[in-house]
Amino acid sequence: MPFKPADNPKCPKCGKSVYAAEERVAGGLKWHKMCFKCGMCQKLLDSTNCSEHEGELFCKVCHARKFG
Ligand SMILES: [Zn+2]
Ligand SMILES: [Zn+2]
């Protein structure tokens, strides 16, 4: 099995590698558990209440408020 050292996805929020143990997936991007929060109210999110918009994360409430 080939070993690919530089293949870890980068977190869009902080730019660091995301490992499987701490990943959260939204909008086809992988985020750290601790970076997976709303860009407006800073609330920590999970896959059920997040909305991704052009590489930024929002909670459902802020997303609705910002984008209708
Ligand atoms: Zn991060
Ligand atoms: Zn929010």
PDB file of N, CA and C and ligand atoms in Angstrom:
ATOM      1  N   MET A   1       0.839  -1.202   0.000  1.00  0.00           N
ATOM      2  CA  MET A   1       0.000   0.000   0.000  1.00  0.00           C
ATOM      3  C   MET A   1       0.879   1.260   0.000  1.00  0.00           C
ATOM      4  N   PRO A   2       0.658   2.170  -0.937  1.00  0.00           N
ATOM      5  CA  PRO A   2       1.525   3.372  -1.009  1.00  0.00           C
ATOM      6  C   PRO A   2       1.287   4.320   0.168  1.00  0.00           C
ATOM      7  N   PHE A   3       2.368   4.882   0.654  1.00  0.00           N
ATOM      8  CA  PHE A   3       2.287   5.813   1.766  1.00  0.00           C
ATOM      9  C   PHE A   3       2.380   7.236   1.246  1.00  0.00           C
ATOM     10  N   LYS A   4       1.372   8.064   1.537  1.00  0.00           N
ATOM     11  CA  LYS A   4       1.356   9.444   1.024  1.00  0.00           C
ATOM     12  C   LYS A   4       1.398  10.426   2.189  1.00  0.00           C
ATOM     13  N   PRO A   5       2.575  10.908   2.513  1.00  0.00           N
ATOM     14  CA  PRO A   5       2.730  11.735   3.716  1.00  0.00           C
ATOM     15  C   PRO A   5       2.078  13.113   3.623  1.00  0.00           C
ATOM     16  N   ALA A   6       2.004  13.703   2.442  1.00  0.00           N
ATOM     17  CA  ALA A   6       1.511  15.078   2.322  1.00  0.00           C
ATOM     18  C   ALA A   6       0.055  15.125   1.893  1.00  0.00           C
ATOM     19  N   ASP A   7      -0.672  14.067   2.199  1.00  0.00           N
ATOM     20  CA  ASP A   7      -2.010  13.948   1.653  1.00  0.00           C
ATOM     21  C   ASP A   7      -3.114  14.351   2.620  1.00  0.00           C
ATOM     22  N   ASN A   8      -2.737  14.812   3.810  1.00  0.00           N
ATOM     23  CA  ASN A   8      -3.779  15.205   4.751  1.00  0.00           C
ATOM     24  C   ASN A   8      -4.488  16.463   4.268  1.00  0.00           C
ATOM     25  N   PRO A   9      -5.804  16.463   4.318  1.00  0.00           N
ATOM     26  CA  PRO A   9      -6.551  17.666   3.931  1.00  0.00           C
ATOM     27  C   PRO A   9      -6.270  18.800   4.914  1.00  0.00           C
ATOM     28  N   LYS A  10      -6.339  20.020   4.403  1.00  0.00           N
ATOM     29  CA  LYS A  10      -6.089  21.190   5.245  1.00  0.00           C
ATOM     30  C   LYS A  10      -7.410  21.791   5.717  1.00  0.00           C
ATOM     31  N   CYS A  11      -7.424  22.174   6.952  1.00  0.00           N
ATOM     32  CA  CYS A  11      -8.598  22.825   7.517  1.00  0.00           C
ATOM     33  C   CYS A  11      -8.741  24.223   6.901  1.00  0.00           C
ATOM     34  N   PRO A  12      -9.909  24.562   6.330  1.00  0.00           N
ATOM     35  CA  PRO A  12     -10.091  25.887   5.697  1.00  0.00           C
ATOM     36  C   PRO A  12     -10.012  27.030   6.706  1.00  0.00           C
ATOM     37  N   LYS A  13     -10.227  26.725   7.963  1.00  0.00           N
ATOM     38  CA  LYS A  13     -10.258  27.755   8.995  1.00  0.00           C
ATOM     39  C   LYS A  13      -8.849  28.158   9.427  1.00  0.00           C
ATOM     40  N   CYS A  14      -8.010  27.166   9.776  1.00  0.00           N
ATOM     41  CA  CYS A  14      -6.696  27.471  10.320  1.00  0.00           C
ATOM     42  C   CYS A  14      -5.555  27.064   9.391  1.00  0.00           C
ATOM     43  N   GLY A  15      -5.863  26.318   8.316  1.00  0.00           N
ATOM     44  CA  GLY A  15      -4.843  25.967   7.344  1.00  0.00           C
ATOM     45  C   GLY A  15      -3.939  24.820   7.737  1.00  0.00           C
ATOM     46  N   LYS A  16      -4.207  24.178   8.858  1.00  0.00           N
ATOM     47  CA  LYS A  16      -3.389  23.049   9.289  1.00  0.00           C
ATOM     48  C   LYS A  16      -4.024  21.720   8.886  1.00  0.00           C
ATOM     49  N   SER A  17      -3.195  20.684   8.852  1.00  0.00           N
ATOM     50  CA  SER A  17      -3.679  19.369   8.450  1.00  0.00           C
ATOM     51  C   SER A  17      -4.765  18.861   9.394  1.00  0.00           C
ATOM     52  N   VAL A  18      -5.729  18.179   8.805  1.00  0.00           N
ATOM     53  CA  VAL A  18      -6.804  17.586   9.595  1.00  0.00           C
ATOM     54  C   VAL A  18      -6.643  16.071   9.581  1.00  0.00           C
ATOM     55  N   TYR A  19      -6.580  15.460  10.748  1.00  0.00           N
ATOM     56  CA  TYR A  19      -6.473  14.014  10.848  1.00  0.00           C
ATOM     57  C   TYR A  19      -7.849  13.406  11.105  1.00  0.00           C
ATOM     58  N   ALA A  20      -7.976  12.166  10.719  1.00  0.00           N
ATOM     59  CA  ALA A  20      -9.288  11.505  10.751  1.00  0.00           C
ATOM     60  C   ALA A  20      -9.950  11.580  12.123  1.00  0.00           C
ATOM     61  N   ALA A  21      -9.150  11.510  13.184  1.00  0.00           N
ATOM     62  CA  ALA A  21      -9.715  11.478  14.530  1.00  0.00           C
ATOM     63  C   ALA A  21     -10.414  12.772  14.907  1.00  0.00           C
ATOM     64  N   GLU A  22     -10.059  13.879  14.258  1.00  0.00           N
ATOM     65  CA  GLU A  22     -10.603  15.178  14.652  1.00  0.00           C
ATOM     66  C   GLU A  22     -11.362  15.848  13.522  1.00  0.00           C
ATOM     67  N   GLU A  23     -11.646  15.120  12.457  1.00  0.00           N
ATOM     68  CA  GLU A  23     -12.244  15.786  11.311  1.00  0.00           C
ATOM     69  C   GLU A  23     -13.755  15.928  11.433  1.00  0.00           C
ATOM     70  N   ARG A  24     -14.231  17.030  10.855  1.00  0.00           N
ATOM     71  CA  ARG A  24     -15.653  17.243  10.641  1.00  0.00           C
ATOM     72  C   ARG A  24     -15.782  17.613   9.170  1.00  0.00           C
ATOM     73  N   VAL A  25     -16.787  17.102   8.498  1.00  0.00           N
ATOM     74  CA  VAL A  25     -16.916  17.336   7.070  1.00  0.00           C
ATOM     75  C   VAL A  25     -18.132  18.200   6.782  1.00  0.00           C
ATOM     76  N   ALA A  26     -17.929  19.250   5.991  1.00  0.00           N
ATOM     77  CA  ALA A  26     -19.036  20.091   5.541  1.00  0.00           C
ATOM     78  C   ALA A  26     -18.671  20.709   4.206  1.00  0.00           C
ATOM     79  N   GLY A  27     -19.596  20.695   3.278  1.00  0.00           N
ATOM     80  CA  GLY A  27     -19.361  21.294   1.973  1.00  0.00           C
ATOM     81  C   GLY A  27     -18.196  20.672   1.234  1.00  0.00           C
ATOM     82  N   GLY A  28     -17.910  19.382   1.502  1.00  0.00           N
ATOM     83  CA  GLY A  28     -16.805  18.703   0.845  1.00  0.00           C
ATOM     84  C   GLY A  28     -15.450  19.089   1.415  1.00  0.00           C
ATOM     85  N   LEU A  29     -15.416  19.892   2.485  1.00  0.00           N
ATOM     86  CA  LEU A  29     -14.182  20.305   3.127  1.00  0.00           C
ATOM     87  C   LEU A  29     -14.061  19.624   4.477  1.00  0.00           C
ATOM     88  N   LYS A  30     -12.806  19.490   4.943  1.00  0.00           N
ATOM     89  CA  LYS A  30     -12.591  18.868   6.251  1.00  0.00           C
ATOM     90  C   LYS A  30     -12.080  19.896   7.243  1.00  0.00           C
ATOM     91  N   TRP A  31     -12.673  19.910   8.391  1.00  0.00           N
ATOM     92  CA  TRP A  31     -12.394  20.913   9.420  1.00  0.00           C
ATOM     93  C   TRP A  31     -11.989  20.219  10.709  1.00  0.00           C
ATOM     94  N   HIS A  32     -11.213  20.915  11.528  1.00  0.00           N
ATOM     95  CA  HIS A  32     -10.973  20.416  12.876  1.00  0.00           C
ATOM     96  C   HIS A  32     -12.261  20.514  13.680  1.00  0.00           C
ATOM     97  N   LYS A  33     -12.371  19.578  14.618  1.00  0.00           N
ATOM     98  CA  LYS A  33     -13.506  19.638  15.537  1.00  0.00           C
ATOM     99  C   LYS A  33     -13.621  21.024  16.183  1.00  0.00           C
ATOM    100  N   MET A  34     -12.449  21.569  16.581  1.00  0.00           N
ATOM    101  CA  MET A  34     -12.447  22.859  17.284  1.00  0.00           C
ATOM    102  C   MET A  34     -12.586  24.054  16.340  1.00  0.00           C
ATOM    103  N   CYS A  35     -12.406  23.840  15.048  1.00  0.00           N
ATOM    104  CA  CYS A  35     -12.571  24.925  14.075  1.00  0.00           C
ATOM    105  C   CYS A  35     -13.961  24.894  13.450  1.00  0.00           C
ATOM    106  N   PHE A  36     -14.708  23.883  13.822  1.00  0.00           N
ATOM    107  CA  PHE A  36     -16.015  23.667  13.219  1.00  0.00           C
ATOM    108  C   PHE A  36     -17.055  24.497  13.951  1.00  0.00           C
ATOM    109  N   LYS A  37     -16.945  25.809  13.781  1.00  0.00           N
ATOM    110  CA  LYS A  37     -17.902  26.666  14.459  1.00  0.00           C
ATOM    111  C   LYS A  37     -18.363  27.804  13.571  1.00  0.00           C
ATOM    112  N   CYS A  38     -19.445  28.409  13.977  1.00  0.00           N
ATOM    113  CA  CYS A  38     -20.083  29.456  13.188  1.00  0.00           C
ATOM    114  C   CYS A  38     -19.172  30.684  13.068  1.00  0.00           C
ATOM    115  N   GLY A  39     -19.026  31.212  11.852  1.00  0.00           N
ATOM    116  CA  GLY A  39     -18.193  32.381  11.622  1.00  0.00           C
ATOM    117  C   GLY A  39     -18.797  33.661  12.167  1.00  0.00           C
ATOM    118  N   MET A  40     -20.066  33.640  12.519  1.00  0.00           N
ATOM    119  CA  MET A  40     -20.707  34.840  13.054  1.00  0.00           C
ATOM    120  C   MET A  40     -20.855  34.801  14.576  1.00  0.00           C
ATOM    121  N   CYS A  41     -21.448  33.736  15.110  1.00  0.00           N
ATOM    122  CA  CYS A  41     -21.700  33.707  16.553  1.00  0.00           C
ATOM    123  C   CYS A  41     -20.703  32.814  17.306  1.00  0.00           C
ATOM    124  N   GLN A  42     -19.786  32.162  16.551  1.00  0.00           N
ATOM    125  CA  GLN A  42     -18.730  31.331  17.142  1.00  0.00           C
ATOM    126  C   GLN A  42     -19.248  30.112  17.887  1.00  0.00           C
ATOM    127  N   LYS A  43     -20.480  29.763  17.659  1.00  0.00           N
ATOM    128  CA  LYS A  43     -21.037  28.574  18.287  1.00  0.00           C
ATOM    129  C   LYS A  43     -20.408  27.322  17.678  1.00  0.00           C
ATOM    130  N   LEU A  44     -20.041  26.351  18.518  1.00  0.00           N
ATOM    131  CA  LEU A  44     -19.528  25.083  18.008  1.00  0.00           C
ATOM    132  C   LEU A  44     -20.648  24.322  17.309  1.00  0.00           C
ATOM    133  N   LEU A  45     -20.320  23.756  16.169  1.00  0.00           N
ATOM    134  CA  LEU A  45     -21.342  23.115  15.350  1.00  0.00           C
ATOM    135  C   LEU A  45     -21.118  21.611  15.247  1.00  0.00           C
ATOM    136  N   ASP A  46     -22.124  20.918  14.767  1.00  0.00           N
ATOM    137  CA  ASP A  46     -21.928  19.544  14.330  1.00  0.00           C
ATOM    138  C   ASP A  46     -22.610  19.387  12.977  1.00  0.00           C
ATOM    139  N   SER A  47     -22.542  18.185  12.434  1.00  0.00           N
ATOM    140  CA  SER A  47     -22.987  18.008  11.054  1.00  0.00           C
ATOM    141  C   SER A  47     -24.484  18.257  10.882  1.00  0.00           C
ATOM    142  N   THR A  48     -25.235  18.298  11.984  1.00  0.00           N
ATOM    143  CA  THR A  48     -26.676  18.481  11.841  1.00  0.00           C
ATOM    144  C   THR A  48     -27.097  19.947  11.821  1.00  0.00           C
ATOM    145  N   ASN A  49     -26.284  20.843  12.388  1.00  0.00           N
ATOM    146  CA  ASN A  49     -26.722  22.243  12.449  1.00  0.00           C
ATOM    147  C   ASN A  49     -25.778  23.206  11.739  1.00  0.00           C
ATOM    148  N   CYS A  50     -24.891  22.705  10.878  1.00  0.00           N
ATOM    149  CA  CYS A  50     -23.955  23.578  10.178  1.00  0.00           C
ATOM    150  C   CYS A  50     -24.425  23.870   8.763  1.00  0.00           C
ATOM    151  N   SER A  51     -24.025  25.031   8.252  1.00  0.00           N
ATOM    152  CA  SER A  51     -24.219  25.375   6.855  1.00  0.00           C
ATOM    153  C   SER A  51     -22.907  25.940   6.339  1.00  0.00           C
ATOM    154  N   GLU A  52     -22.422  25.358   5.259  1.00  0.00           N
ATOM    155  CA  GLU A  52     -21.165  25.821   4.681  1.00  0.00           C
ATOM    156  C   GLU A  52     -21.487  26.776   3.548  1.00  0.00           C
ATOM    157  N   HIS A  53     -20.756  27.888   3.480  1.00  0.00           N
ATOM    158  CA  HIS A  53     -20.980  28.844   2.397  1.00  0.00           C
ATOM    159  C   HIS A  53     -19.632  29.366   1.910  1.00  0.00           C
ATOM    160  N   GLU A  54     -19.214  28.938   0.705  1.00  0.00           N
ATOM    161  CA  GLU A  54     -17.967  29.371   0.080  1.00  0.00           C
ATOM    162  C   GLU A  54     -16.780  29.304   1.037  1.00  0.00           C
ATOM    163  N   GLY A  55     -16.622  28.153   1.688  1.00  0.00           N
ATOM    164  CA  GLY A  55     -15.468  27.928   2.547  1.00  0.00           C
ATOM    165  C   GLY A  55     -15.595  28.487   3.950  1.00  0.00           C
ATOM    166  N   GLU A  56     -16.764  29.031   4.268  1.00  0.00           N
ATOM    167  CA  GLU A  56     -17.008  29.499   5.632  1.00  0.00           C
ATOM    168  C   GLU A  56     -18.152  28.719   6.254  1.00  0.00           C
ATOM    169  N   LEU A  57     -18.072  28.545   7.565  1.00  0.00           N
ATOM    170  CA  LEU A  57     -19.113  27.808   8.260  1.00  0.00           C
ATOM    171  C   LEU A  57     -20.027  28.749   9.027  1.00  0.00           C
ATOM    172  N   PHE A  58     -21.293  28.419   9.018  1.00  0.00           N
ATOM    173  CA  PHE A  58     -22.269  29.163   9.808  1.00  0.00           C
ATOM    174  C   PHE A  58     -23.226  28.174  10.453  1.00  0.00           C
ATOM    175  N   CYS A  59     -23.808  28.572  11.564  1.00  0.00           N
ATOM    176  CA  CYS A  59     -24.907  27.779  12.087  1.00  0.00           C
ATOM    177  C   CYS A  59     -26.139  28.069  11.239  1.00  0.00           C
ATOM    178  N   LYS A  60     -27.135  27.255  11.372  1.00  0.00           N
ATOM    179  CA  LYS A  60     -28.340  27.415  10.536  1.00  0.00           C
ATOM    180  C   LYS A  60     -28.977  28.788  10.749  1.00  0.00           C
ATOM    181  N   VAL A  61     -28.978  29.257  11.994  1.00  0.00           N
ATOM    182  CA  VAL A  61     -29.614  30.537  12.319  1.00  0.00           C
ATOM    183  C   VAL A  61     -28.894  31.696  11.631  1.00  0.00           C
ATOM    184  N   CYS A  62     -27.552  31.758  11.782  1.00  0.00           N
ATOM    185  CA  CYS A  62     -26.785  32.840  11.181  1.00  0.00           C
ATOM    186  C   CYS A  62     -26.811  32.749   9.665  1.00  0.00           C
ATOM    187  N   HIS A  63     -26.781  31.534   9.148  1.00  0.00           N
ATOM    188  CA  HIS A  63     -26.807  31.375   7.697  1.00  0.00           C
ATOM    189  C   HIS A  63     -28.115  31.920   7.132  1.00  0.00           C
ATOM    190  N   ALA A  64     -29.204  31.611   7.795  1.00  0.00           N
ATOM    191  CA  ALA A  64     -30.509  32.107   7.350  1.00  0.00           C
ATOM    192  C   ALA A  64     -30.569  33.633   7.447  1.00  0.00           C
ATOM    193  N   ARG A  65     -29.964  34.167   8.514  1.00  0.00           N
ATOM    194  CA  ARG A  65     -29.972  35.601   8.739  1.00  0.00           C
ATOM    195  C   ARG A  65     -29.131  36.331   7.683  1.00  0.00           C
ATOM    196  N   LYS A  66     -27.993  35.730   7.330  1.00  0.00           N
ATOM    197  CA  LYS A  66     -27.058  36.370   6.422  1.00  0.00           C
ATOM    198  C   LYS A  66     -27.452  36.196   4.962  1.00  0.00           C
ATOM    199  N   PHE A  67     -27.941  35.001   4.633  1.00  0.00           N
ATOM    200  CA  PHE A  67     -28.196  34.692   3.228  1.00  0.00           C
ATOM    201  C   PHE A  67     -29.669  34.481   2.911  1.00  0.00           C
ATOM    202  N   GLY A  68     -30.517  34.659   3.892  1.00  0.00           N
ATOM    203  CA  GLY A  68     -31.935  34.540   3.643  1.00  0.00           C
ATOM    204  C   GLY A  68     -32.414  33.103   3.665  1.00  0.00           C
TER     205      GLY A  68
HETATM  206 ZN    ZN B   1      -8.496  24.019  11.929  1.00  0.00          ZN
HETATM  207 ZN    ZN B   2     -24.121  31.380  14.236  1.00  0.00          ZN
END
